[in-house]
GROMACS .gro file of C-alpha atoms in nm:
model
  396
    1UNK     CA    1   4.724   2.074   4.232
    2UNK     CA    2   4.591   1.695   4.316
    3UNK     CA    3   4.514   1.373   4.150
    4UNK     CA    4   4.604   1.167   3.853
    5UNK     CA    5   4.822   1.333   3.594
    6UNK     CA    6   4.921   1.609   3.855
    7UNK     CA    7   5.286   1.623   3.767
    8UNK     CA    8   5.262   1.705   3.417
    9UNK     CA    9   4.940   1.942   3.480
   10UNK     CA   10   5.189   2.115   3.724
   11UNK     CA   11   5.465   2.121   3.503
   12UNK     CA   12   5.263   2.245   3.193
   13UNK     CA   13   5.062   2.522   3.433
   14UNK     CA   14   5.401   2.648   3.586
   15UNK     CA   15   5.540   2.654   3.225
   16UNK     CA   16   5.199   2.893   3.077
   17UNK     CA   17   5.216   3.098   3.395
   18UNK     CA   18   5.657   3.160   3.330
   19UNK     CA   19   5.554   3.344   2.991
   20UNK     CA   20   5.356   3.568   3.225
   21UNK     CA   21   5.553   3.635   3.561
   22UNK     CA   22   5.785   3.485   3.816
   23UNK     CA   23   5.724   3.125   3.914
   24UNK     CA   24   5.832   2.845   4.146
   25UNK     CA   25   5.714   2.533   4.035
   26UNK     CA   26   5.735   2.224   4.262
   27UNK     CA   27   5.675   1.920   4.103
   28UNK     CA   28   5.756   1.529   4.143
   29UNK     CA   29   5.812   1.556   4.479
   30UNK     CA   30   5.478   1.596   4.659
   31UNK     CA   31   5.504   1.498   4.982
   32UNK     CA   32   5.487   1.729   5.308
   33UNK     CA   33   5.867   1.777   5.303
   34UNK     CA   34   5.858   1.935   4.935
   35UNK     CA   35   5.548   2.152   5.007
   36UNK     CA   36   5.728   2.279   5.346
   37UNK     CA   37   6.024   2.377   5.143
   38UNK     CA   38   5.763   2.491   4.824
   39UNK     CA   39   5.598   2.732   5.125
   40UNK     CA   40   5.909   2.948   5.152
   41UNK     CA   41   5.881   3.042   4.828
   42UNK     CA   42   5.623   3.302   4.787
   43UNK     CA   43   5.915   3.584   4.819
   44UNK     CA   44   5.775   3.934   4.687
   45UNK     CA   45   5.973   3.844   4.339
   46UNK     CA   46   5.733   3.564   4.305
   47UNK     CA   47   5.414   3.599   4.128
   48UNK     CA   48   5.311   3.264   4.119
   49UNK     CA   49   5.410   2.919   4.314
   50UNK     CA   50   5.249   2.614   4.130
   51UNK     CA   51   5.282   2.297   4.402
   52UNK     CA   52   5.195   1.948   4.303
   53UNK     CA   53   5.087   1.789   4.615
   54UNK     CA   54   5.010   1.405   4.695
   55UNK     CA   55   4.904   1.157   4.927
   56UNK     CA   56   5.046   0.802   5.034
   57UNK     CA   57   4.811   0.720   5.297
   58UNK     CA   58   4.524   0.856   5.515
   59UNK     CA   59   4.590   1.218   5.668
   60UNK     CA   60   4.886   1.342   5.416
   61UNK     CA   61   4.715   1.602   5.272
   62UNK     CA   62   4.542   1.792   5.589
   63UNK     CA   63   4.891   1.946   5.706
   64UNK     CA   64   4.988   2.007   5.361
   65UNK     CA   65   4.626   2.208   5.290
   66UNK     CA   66   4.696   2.387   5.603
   67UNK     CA   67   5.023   2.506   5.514
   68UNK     CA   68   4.978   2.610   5.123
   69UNK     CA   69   4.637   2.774   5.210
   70UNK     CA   70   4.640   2.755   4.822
   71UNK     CA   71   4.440   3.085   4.607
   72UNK     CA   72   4.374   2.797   4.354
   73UNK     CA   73   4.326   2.442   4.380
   74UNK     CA   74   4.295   2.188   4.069
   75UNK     CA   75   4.164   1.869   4.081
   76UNK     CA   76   4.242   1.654   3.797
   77UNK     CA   77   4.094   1.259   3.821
   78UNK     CA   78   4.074   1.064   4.106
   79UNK     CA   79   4.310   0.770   4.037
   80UNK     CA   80   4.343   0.387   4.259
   81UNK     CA   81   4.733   0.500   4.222
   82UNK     CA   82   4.747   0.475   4.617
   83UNK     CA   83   4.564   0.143   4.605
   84UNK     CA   84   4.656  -0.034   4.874
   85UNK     CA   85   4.621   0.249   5.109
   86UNK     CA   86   4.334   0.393   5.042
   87UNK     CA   87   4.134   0.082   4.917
   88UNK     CA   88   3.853   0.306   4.686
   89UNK     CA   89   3.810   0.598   4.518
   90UNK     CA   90   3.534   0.752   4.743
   91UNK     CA   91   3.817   0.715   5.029
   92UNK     CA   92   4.106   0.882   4.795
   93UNK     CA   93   3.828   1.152   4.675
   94UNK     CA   94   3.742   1.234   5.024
   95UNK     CA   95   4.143   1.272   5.154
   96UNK     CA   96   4.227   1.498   4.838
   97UNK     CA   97   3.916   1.711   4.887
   98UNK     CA   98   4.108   1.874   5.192
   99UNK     CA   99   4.282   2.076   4.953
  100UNK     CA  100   3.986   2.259   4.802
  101UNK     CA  101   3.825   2.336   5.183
  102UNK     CA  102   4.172   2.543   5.229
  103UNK     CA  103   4.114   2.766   4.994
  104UNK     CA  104   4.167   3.092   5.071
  105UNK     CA  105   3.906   3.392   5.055
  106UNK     CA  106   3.871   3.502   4.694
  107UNK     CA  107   4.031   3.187   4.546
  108UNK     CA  108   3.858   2.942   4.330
  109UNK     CA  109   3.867   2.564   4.253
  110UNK     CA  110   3.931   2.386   3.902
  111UNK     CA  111   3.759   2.067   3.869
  112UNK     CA  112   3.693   1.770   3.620
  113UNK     CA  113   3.346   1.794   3.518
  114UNK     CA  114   3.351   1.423   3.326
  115UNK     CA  115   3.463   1.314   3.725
  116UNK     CA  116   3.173   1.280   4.005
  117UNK     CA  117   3.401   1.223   4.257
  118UNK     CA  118   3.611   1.574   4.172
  119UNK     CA  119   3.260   1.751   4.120
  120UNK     CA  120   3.169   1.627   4.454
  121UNK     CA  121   3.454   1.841   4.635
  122UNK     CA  122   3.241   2.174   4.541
  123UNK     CA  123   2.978   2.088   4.788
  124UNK     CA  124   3.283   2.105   5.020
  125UNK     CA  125   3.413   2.476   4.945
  126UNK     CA  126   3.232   2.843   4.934
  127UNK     CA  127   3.516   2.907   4.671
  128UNK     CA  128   3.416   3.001   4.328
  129UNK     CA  129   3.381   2.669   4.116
  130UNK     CA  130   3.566   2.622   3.736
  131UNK     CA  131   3.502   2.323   3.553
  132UNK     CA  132   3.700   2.136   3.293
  133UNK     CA  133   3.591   1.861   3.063
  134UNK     CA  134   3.443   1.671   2.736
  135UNK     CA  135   3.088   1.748   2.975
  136UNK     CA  136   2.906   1.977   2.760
  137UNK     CA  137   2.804   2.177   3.090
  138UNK     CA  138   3.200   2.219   3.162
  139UNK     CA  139   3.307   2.609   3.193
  140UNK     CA  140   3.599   2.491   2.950
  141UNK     CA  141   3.478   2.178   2.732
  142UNK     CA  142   3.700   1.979   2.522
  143UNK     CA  143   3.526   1.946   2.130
  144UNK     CA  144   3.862   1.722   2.024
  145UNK     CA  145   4.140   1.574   2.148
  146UNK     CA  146   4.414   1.343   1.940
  147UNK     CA  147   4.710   1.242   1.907
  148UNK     CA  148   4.924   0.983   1.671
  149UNK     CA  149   5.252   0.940   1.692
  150UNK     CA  150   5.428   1.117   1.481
  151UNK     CA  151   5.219   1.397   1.496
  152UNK     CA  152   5.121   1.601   1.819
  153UNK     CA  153   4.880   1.609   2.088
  154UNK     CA  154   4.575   1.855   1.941
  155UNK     CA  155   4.321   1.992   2.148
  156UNK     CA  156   3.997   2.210   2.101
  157UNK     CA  157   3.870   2.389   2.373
  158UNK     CA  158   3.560   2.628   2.408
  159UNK     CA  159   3.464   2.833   2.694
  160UNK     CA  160   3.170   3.118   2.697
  161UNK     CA  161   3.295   3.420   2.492
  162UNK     CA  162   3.594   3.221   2.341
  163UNK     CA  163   3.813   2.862   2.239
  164UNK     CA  164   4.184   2.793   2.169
  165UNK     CA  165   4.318   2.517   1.956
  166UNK     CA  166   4.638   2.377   2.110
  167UNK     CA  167   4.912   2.165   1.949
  168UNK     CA  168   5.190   2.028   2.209
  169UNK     CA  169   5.454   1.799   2.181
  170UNK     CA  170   5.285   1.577   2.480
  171UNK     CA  171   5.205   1.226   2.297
  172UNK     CA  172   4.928   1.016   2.401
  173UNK     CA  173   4.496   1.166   2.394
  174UNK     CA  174   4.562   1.100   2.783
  175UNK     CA  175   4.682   1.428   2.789
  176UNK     CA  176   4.417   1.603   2.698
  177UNK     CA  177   4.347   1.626   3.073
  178UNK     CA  178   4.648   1.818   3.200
  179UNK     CA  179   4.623   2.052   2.894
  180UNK     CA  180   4.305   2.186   2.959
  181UNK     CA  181   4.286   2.196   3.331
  182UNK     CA  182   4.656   2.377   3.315
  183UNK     CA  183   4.474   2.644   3.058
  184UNK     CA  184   4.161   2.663   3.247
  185UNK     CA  185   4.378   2.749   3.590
  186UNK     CA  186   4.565   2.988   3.341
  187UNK     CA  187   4.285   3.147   3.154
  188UNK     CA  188   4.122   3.244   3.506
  189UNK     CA  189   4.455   3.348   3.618
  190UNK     CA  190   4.406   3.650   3.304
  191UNK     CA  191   4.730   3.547   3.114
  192UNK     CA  192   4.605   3.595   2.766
  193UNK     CA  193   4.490   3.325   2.475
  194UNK     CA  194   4.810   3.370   2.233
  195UNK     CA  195   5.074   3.330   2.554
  196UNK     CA  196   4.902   3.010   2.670
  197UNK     CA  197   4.875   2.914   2.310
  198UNK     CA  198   5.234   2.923   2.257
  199UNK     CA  199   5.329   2.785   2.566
  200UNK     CA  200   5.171   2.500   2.487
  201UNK     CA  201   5.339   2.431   2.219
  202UNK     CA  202   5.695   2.499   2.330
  203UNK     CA  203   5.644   2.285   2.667
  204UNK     CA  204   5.869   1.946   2.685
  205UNK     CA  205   5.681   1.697   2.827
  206UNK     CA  206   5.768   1.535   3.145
  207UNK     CA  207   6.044   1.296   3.179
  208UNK     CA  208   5.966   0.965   3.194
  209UNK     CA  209   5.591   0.986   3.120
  210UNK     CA  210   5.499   0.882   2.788
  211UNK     CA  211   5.806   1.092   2.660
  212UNK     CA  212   5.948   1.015   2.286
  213UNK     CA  213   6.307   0.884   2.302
  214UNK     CA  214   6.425   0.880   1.929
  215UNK     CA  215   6.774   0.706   1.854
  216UNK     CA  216   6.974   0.793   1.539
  217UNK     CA  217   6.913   0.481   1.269
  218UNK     CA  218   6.743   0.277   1.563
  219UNK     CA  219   6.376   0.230   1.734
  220UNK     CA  220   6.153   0.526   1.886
  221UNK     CA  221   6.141   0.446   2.226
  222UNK     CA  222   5.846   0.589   2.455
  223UNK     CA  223   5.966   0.599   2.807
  224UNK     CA  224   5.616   0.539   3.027
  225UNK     CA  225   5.852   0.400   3.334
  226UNK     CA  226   5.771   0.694   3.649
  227UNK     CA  227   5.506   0.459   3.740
  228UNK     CA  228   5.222   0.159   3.621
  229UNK     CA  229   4.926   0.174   3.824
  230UNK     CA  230   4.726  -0.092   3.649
  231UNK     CA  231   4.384   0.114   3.552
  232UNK     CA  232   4.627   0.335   3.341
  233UNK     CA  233   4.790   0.061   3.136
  234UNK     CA  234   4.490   0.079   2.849
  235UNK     CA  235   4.644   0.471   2.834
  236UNK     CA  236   5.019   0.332   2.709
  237UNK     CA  237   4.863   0.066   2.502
  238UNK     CA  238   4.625   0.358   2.326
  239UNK     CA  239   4.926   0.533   2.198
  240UNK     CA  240   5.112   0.218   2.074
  241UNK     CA  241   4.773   0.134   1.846
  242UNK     CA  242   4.734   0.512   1.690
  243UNK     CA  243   5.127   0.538   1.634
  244UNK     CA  244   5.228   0.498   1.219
  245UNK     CA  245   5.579   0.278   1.309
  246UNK     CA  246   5.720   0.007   1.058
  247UNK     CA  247   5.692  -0.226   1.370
  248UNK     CA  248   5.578  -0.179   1.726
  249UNK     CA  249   5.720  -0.366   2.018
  250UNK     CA  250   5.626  -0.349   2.424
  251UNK     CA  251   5.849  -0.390   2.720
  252UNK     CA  252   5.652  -0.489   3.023
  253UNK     CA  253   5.788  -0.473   3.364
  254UNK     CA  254   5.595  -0.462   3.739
  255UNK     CA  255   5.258  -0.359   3.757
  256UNK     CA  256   5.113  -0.151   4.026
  257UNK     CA  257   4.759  -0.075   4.192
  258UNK     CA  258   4.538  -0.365   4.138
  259UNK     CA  259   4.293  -0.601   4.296
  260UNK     CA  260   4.279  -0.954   4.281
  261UNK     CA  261   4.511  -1.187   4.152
  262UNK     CA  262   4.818  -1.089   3.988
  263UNK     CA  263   4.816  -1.401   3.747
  264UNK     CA  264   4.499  -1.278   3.587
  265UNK     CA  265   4.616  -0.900   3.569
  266UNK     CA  266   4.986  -0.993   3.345
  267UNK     CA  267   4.801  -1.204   3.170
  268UNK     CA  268   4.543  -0.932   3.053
  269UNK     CA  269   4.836  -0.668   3.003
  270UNK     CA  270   5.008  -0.952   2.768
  271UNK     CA  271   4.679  -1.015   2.549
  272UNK     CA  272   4.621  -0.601   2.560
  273UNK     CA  273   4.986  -0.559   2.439
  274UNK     CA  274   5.012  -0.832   2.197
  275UNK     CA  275   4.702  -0.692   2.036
  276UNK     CA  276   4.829  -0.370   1.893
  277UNK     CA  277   5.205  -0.475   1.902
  278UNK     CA  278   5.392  -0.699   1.685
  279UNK     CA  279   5.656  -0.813   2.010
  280UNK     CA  280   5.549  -0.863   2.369
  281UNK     CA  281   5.840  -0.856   2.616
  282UNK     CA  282   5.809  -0.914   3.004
  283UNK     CA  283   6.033  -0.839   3.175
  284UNK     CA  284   6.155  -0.928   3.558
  285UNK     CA  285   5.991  -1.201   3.838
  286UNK     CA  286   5.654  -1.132   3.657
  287UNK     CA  287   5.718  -1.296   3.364
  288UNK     CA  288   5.565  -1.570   3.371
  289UNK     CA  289   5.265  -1.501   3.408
  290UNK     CA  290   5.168  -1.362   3.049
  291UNK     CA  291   5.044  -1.749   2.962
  292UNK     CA  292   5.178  -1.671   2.659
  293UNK     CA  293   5.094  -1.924   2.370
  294UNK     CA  294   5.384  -2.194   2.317
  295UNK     CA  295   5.284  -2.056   1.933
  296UNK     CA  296   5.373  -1.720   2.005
  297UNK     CA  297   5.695  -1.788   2.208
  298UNK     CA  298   5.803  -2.016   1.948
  299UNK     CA  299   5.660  -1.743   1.649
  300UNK     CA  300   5.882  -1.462   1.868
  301UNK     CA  301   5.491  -1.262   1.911
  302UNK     CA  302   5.635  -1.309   2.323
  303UNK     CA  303   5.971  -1.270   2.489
  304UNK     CA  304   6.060  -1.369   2.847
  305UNK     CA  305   6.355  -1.161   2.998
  306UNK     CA  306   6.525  -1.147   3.333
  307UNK     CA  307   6.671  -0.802   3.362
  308UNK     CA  308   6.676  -0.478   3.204
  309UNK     CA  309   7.018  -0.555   3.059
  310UNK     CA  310   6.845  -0.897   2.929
  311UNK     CA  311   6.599  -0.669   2.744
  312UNK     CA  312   6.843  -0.404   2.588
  313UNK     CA  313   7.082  -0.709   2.446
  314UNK     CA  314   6.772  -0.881   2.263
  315UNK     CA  315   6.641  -0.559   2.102
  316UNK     CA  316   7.007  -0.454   2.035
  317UNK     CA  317   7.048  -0.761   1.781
  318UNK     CA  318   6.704  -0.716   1.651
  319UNK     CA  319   6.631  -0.334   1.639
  320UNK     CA  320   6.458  -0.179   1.316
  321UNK     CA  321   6.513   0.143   1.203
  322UNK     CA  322   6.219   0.430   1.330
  323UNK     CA  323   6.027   0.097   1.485
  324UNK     CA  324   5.856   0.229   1.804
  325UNK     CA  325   5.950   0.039   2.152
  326UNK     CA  326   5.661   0.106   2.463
  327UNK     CA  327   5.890   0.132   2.782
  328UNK     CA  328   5.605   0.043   3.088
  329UNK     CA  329   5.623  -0.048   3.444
  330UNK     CA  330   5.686   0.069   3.792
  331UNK     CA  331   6.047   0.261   3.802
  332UNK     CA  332   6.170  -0.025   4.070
  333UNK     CA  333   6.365  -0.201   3.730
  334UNK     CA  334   6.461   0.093   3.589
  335UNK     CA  335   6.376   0.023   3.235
  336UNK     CA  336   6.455   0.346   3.079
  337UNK     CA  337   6.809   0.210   3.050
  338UNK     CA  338   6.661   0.028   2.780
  339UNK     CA  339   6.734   0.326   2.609
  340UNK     CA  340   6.907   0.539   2.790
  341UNK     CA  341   7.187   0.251   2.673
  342UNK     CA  342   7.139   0.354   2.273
  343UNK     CA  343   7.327   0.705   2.375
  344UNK     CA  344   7.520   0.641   2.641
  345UNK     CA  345   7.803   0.372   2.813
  346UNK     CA  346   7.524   0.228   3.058
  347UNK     CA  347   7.760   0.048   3.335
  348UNK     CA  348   7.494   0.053   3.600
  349UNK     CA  349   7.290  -0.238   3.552
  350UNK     CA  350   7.172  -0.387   3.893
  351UNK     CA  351   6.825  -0.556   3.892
  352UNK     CA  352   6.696  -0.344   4.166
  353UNK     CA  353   6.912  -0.052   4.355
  354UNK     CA  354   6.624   0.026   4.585
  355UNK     CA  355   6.606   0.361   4.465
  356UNK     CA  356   6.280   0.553   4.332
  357UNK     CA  357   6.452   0.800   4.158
  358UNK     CA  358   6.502   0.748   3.764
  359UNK     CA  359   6.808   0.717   3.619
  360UNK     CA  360   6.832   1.039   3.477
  361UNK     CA  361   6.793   1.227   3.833
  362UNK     CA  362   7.025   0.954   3.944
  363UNK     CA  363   7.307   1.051   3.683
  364UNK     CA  364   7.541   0.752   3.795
  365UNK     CA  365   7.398   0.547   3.557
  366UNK     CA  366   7.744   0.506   3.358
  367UNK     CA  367   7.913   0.382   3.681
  368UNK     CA  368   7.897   0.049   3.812
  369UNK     CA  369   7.654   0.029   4.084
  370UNK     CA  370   7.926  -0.025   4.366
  371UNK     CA  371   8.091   0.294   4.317
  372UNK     CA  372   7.753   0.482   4.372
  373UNK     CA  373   7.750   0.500   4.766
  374UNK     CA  374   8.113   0.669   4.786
  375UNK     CA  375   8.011   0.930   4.515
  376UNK     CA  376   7.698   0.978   4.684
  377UNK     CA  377   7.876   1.021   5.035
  378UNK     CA  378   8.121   1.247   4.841
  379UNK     CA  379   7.868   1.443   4.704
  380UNK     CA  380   7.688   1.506   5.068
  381UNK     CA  381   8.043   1.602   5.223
  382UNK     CA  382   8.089   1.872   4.886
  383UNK     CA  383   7.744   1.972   4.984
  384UNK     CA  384   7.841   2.031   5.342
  385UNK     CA  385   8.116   2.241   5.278
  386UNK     CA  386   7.974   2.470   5.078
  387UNK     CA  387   7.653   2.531   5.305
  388UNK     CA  388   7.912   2.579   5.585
  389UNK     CA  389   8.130   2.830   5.376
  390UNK     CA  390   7.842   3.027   5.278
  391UNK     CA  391   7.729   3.059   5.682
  392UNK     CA  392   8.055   3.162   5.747
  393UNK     CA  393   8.045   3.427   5.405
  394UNK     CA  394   7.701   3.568   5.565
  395UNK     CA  395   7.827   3.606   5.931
  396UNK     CA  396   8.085   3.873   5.740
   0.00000   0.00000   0.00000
């Protein structure tokens, strides 16, 4: 599975296709090293291996093709996440398009109908050809999608000869993309309506992306912090607008993926923001360049903070009960400790560790950031050791 969205379309396919066989699911990591090690999976216990696969520059995803020779390839939206490498989205479009000419005999390709650039890739396959999409000419066509915070992601599908409702506990009409392609893929795969139904509705969504974060007598805080290409921003800002919340609030950090002068682009995210929020903050070197209003700085409509910790200390003395708090921007600050700091002794509170992980993979985040190496180091001998003792166990 490529393109935008792919993790949780992974994630949510891998999740249907575990109420109906074995599975190895590889997501998050999508580069060549995680599909190598994703390739060794197809043992004969294994029914099905679902691999998210991505590219960072030109020629990533040609070796990677080659080596999953993939039964089923989904293409969800072609993205400018990969910006600066790629430059357009005819020259993305054309590098993910690899993956559907390596399907194998007998194997199909899912594709977003409402995207020309996806559609485009069946001119490049003999593969049989499912589409997905609010197009009414889609194989599986979206009637609704919607979501409002508190309530959950719904969505109406239709295909010839039958349709499935779908309520998840994904938040955000973004969605609606991952849900259906993940159910189209499934559909074809024959698992039956009332198992993808209900696992639908029992799949967590993905850490990190768009993902409730409820504290006990304290804000709601959506974590959207994996990543902030700037074309995707409107997406966040749609689910602050349709949530019901006694006050709303945004936390702005980096922006990613854009053209053109970054003065103009923060500026645009602060008037977006401040137009279905009651509380702007920026946070970080960015700052600013919101051009807020000396009116709304001094009215508190705009907040200028340095660090993460910065952020956490301000809505600490000013939280509202059930308020909702937006989370958004590239993962290089970190700004889930925002809340991750509502639940737990956060003690790890560098500016930038250099580290792409989240906190949550991480797990040091309640120890200072100079103890973190030695663990680490710790944790690699440990990991030796054991590899070493269980060579040693299967030599007899």
């Amino acid at each position: 599975e490529t393109g935008s969205a792919k993790t949780t379309t992974t994630c949510l396919l891998g999740h249907i296709l575990e109420g109906h066989g074995n599975v190895h699911v590889q997501a998050k990591g999508n580069m060549l090293r995680h599909v190598t090690a994703t390739a060794s999976a197809g043992e004969p216990s294994v029914d099905f291996v679902v691999s998210e696969v991505g590219v960072a520059q030109l020629g990533d995803m040609q070796p990677m093709a080659n080596l999953l020779q993939p039964d089923v390839a989904i293409v969800t939206f072609i993205g400018l996440d990969h910006r600066s490498a790629f430059r357009t989205r005819e020259a993305i479009a054309a590098e993910k398009g690899t993956l559907v000419e390596a399907i194998r005999p007998g194997g199909f390709a899912v594709l977003n109908a409402d995207d020309e650039l996806v559609m485009s890739m069946a001119d490049r396959t003999e593969a049989r050809v499912v589409t997905f999409g609010h197009n009414r000419d889609a194989d599986y066509r979206v009637v609704s999608a919607s979501s409002s915070y508190p309530g959950p992601l719904t969505v109406h599908v239709v295909w010839l000869g039958g349709e499935i409702r779908i309520r998840s506990r994904l938040l955000g009409e973004q969605f609606w993309l991952s849900v259906v392609a993940a159910v189209a893929a499934a559909k074809e795969l024959g698992v039956p309506v009332e198992t993808i139904r209900e696992r639908c509705a029992s799949f967590q969504p993905v850490q990190h992306r768009c993902t409730p974060f409820p504290t006990e007598n304290g804000p709601v805080f959506i974590l959207d912090t994996a990543k902030a290409p700037w074309e995707n921003l409107p997406l966040a800002m749609r689910v602050v607008e349709t949530a019901v919340a006694p006050r709303k609030r945004i936390v702005i950090g980096q922006i990613s993926d854009y053209a053109g002068n970054p003065r103009a682009k923060y500026r645009d995210a602060y008037r977006a923001a401040r137009a279905v929020s009651d509380q702007v903050i920026f946070v970080g070197e960015n700052a600013h360049r919101s051009k807020a209003s000396q009116e709304d700085r001094e009215a508190g409509r705009f907040i200028a903070s340095r660090t993460a910790r910065e952020v956490y200390q301000h809505i600490k003395n000013t939280a509202v009960a059930g308020e909702m708090i937006l989370l958004k921007g590239s993962r290089n600050l970190h700004l889930e400790r925002v809340a991750l700091a509502w639940k737990h002794d956060v003690r790890c509170w560098v500016d930038q560790c250099g580290l792409l992980r989240d906190c949550v993979d991480c797990g040091l985040y309640e120890t200072p950031f100079e103890e973190h190496e030695s663990i680490r180091q710790e944790r690699a001998a440990r990991a030796r050791r054991r590899r070493w003792r269980n060579r040693l166990a299967r030599r007899g």
